[in-house]
Amino acid sequence: MADDRKSWRSRRWFTAEDLRAFGHRSRAKQAGWDEDDWESRPIVGIINTWSDINPCHVHFRARAESVKHGILQAGGMPVELPAVSLAETFVKPTTMLYRNFLAMETEELIRKHPVDGVVLMGGCDKTGPALVMGAVSAGVPAIFFPSGPMIHGTWRGARLGSGSDTWKYWAEKRAGTITDADWAEIEGGIARSFGHCMTMGTASTMTSALDAMGLILTGGSSILAPDSAHVRLAKATGRRAVGLIEEGVAIGDILTPAAIRNGVRAVLALGGSTNAVVHMIALGRRAGYDLTLAEFDALSRDVPVLANIRPTGSTYLMEDFFEAGGLRGLLSRIEDLLEDAPTVGGLTLKAGLEGAHVQSDDVIRPRDNPVVADSSLAVLTGNLAPNGAVIKPGAMDQRFRKHTGPAVVFDDYDHMERRIDDPDLAVTADSVLVLRNAGPVGGPGMPEWGMLPIPKKLLQQGVRDMLRLSDARMSGTSYGACVLHIAPESAVGGPLALVEEGDMISIDVAARTLTLEVNEEVLATRRAAWTAPPPHYGRGYGWLAAKHITQADAGCDFDFLETGFGPKVPEPAIH
Ligand code: FES
């Protein structure tokens, strides 16, 4: 044990007999520490994405105290390190622009401070992947503490789901079937507690994926934020953080290729958010594993959707999922498809599933009665998406699995807003709505604009789904026949930039194709005449992002943050 302790990072700050270490010790004493706090204890960083402006994380102030409680119980010394909160509902233009910002912040918070390991506190959409991306690059022991789903929303006896019911009732309001007063009541009932969105949006998807990858105490991602079990999870997470440090288990020992594939399988069995495709690829590449869109698609053919949770499922929310057995229950039903892998809890993933049970076969379906039999996420390619695009066939009108229609083209979001409800817009239910300049560079930040609104005149005719194409993402709580993440994006000259009004576009989900029915000669002429849109930023972080962000098929990380970009960053020198 004594030798292990000598290798802890924090020792380099505190145990040397030189001027710098004197400064560290004297200033630690200024904060009320004494020798006992650093001589025999590992120092555990708690990277906390709490903020008053992040309603999904407002309980993190209290939960951080519970994490500290657990760290102290196990003989560690907690140090809380605040990080940017990335509130999905407030950050403009989109939190995705700042995912890499939080990833960089996490990596550098760890590297520059005397911490031997970390607890990562996140949940709201981008925070999960960002914290883990940073921790992977820093390479220390790490355990994730998820914010947990909020309780279900309610309106006049109906259950409301985050996001999904916002889009649903917004369409009804535009169609004139609900009143302004109804809409105001929904506003007050759709988000009733702290915690992340309780549909199978990006937060539920990614925290479940991190759980299946072994980075959360197994099953912890399903615990509702206000449940007392969530407080106990916080304490247990703190205790295990100390255990991981003492056992010398780094995050890279957990985040293996098998673990990443298990994360993908969990996403698929959950009918999870399309955003997971981008995040899982980025995480994989940070961990040195080149997860590709093709591998995602291949895995999707084997894994059925068993979680009947909206928006892929028709009825239930995360509260029902938790009560039905949660992620452990779900994974127990696909155990034969999983690879065994270590977890932060000390048991392997499969050992952690022992004793799991399912309380409701309607919420967590058996294999012979899936919500979607296969391909909950499909990867399309073709002359319109040479590097790929994704669609969620389980959460759309099934007639769009094979469809051809004329394009209605919007050059950017403002152009779409100006035209979409124009009574003279030449559009029918068979048209294909195309939005461009909404990708990683063009958005900027690849906003969640991919669920383009249905034109008002079609809504009034009862149309509720159309084929829609973009280089944007869409919220995990969204649904519909939306082809997303088209790569390369239009702003860097991808073929989406060449589509003209009235061009015929074909999709065939079974064949995995997306085709612009225009011959190559005509496209070459259009390509020669194309000019790139002006940049959004002339300086600052946005400028940096536009220079270095990769395309959706590569995970939208910054090229210089990927593991393969350059040599390992050295630990800080002792001075
Ligand atoms: Fe935070 Fe949905 S807004 S998870």
Short mmCIF file of N, CA and C and ligand atoms in Angstrom, two decimals, residues 56 88-89 124-125 196-197 203, ligand 1:
data_model
loop_
_atom_site.label_atom_id
_atom_site.label_comp_id
_atom_site.label_asym_id
_atom_site.label_seq_id
_atom_site.Cartn_x
_atom_site.Cartn_y
_atom_site.Cartn_z
N CYS A 56 -31.52 20.69 -14.95
CA CYS A 56 -31.30 19.24 -14.87
C CYS A 56 -30.28 18.89 -13.79
N GLU A 88 -28.84 22.25 -21.60
CA GLU A 88 -29.35 22.04 -22.96
C GLU A 88 -30.39 23.08 -23.35
N THR A 89 -31.18 23.49 -22.39
CA THR A 89 -32.31 24.36 -22.71
C THR A 89 -31.96 25.85 -22.73
N CYS A 124 -27.19 16.01 -18.16
CA CYS A 124 -27.85 16.78 -19.22
C CYS A 124 -27.03 16.64 -20.51
N ASP A 125 -27.69 16.17 -21.51
CA ASP A 125 -27.18 15.83 -22.85
C ASP A 125 -25.66 15.77 -23.07
N HIS A 196 -32.57 15.02 -15.36
CA HIS A 196 -32.54 15.21 -16.82
C HIS A 196 -33.85 14.75 -17.46
N CYS A 197 -34.00 15.02 -18.74
CA CYS A 197 -35.22 14.68 -19.48
C CYS A 197 -35.58 13.21 -19.25
N ALA A 203 -29.90 12.48 -22.92
CA ALA A 203 -29.40 12.30 -21.56
C ALA A 203 -29.65 10.88 -21.06
FE1 FES B 1 -31.18 18.62 -19.68
FE2 FES B 1 -32.94 17.46 -21.53
S1 FES B 1 -32.64 19.56 -20.99
S2 FES B 1 -31.41 16.58 -20.30
#
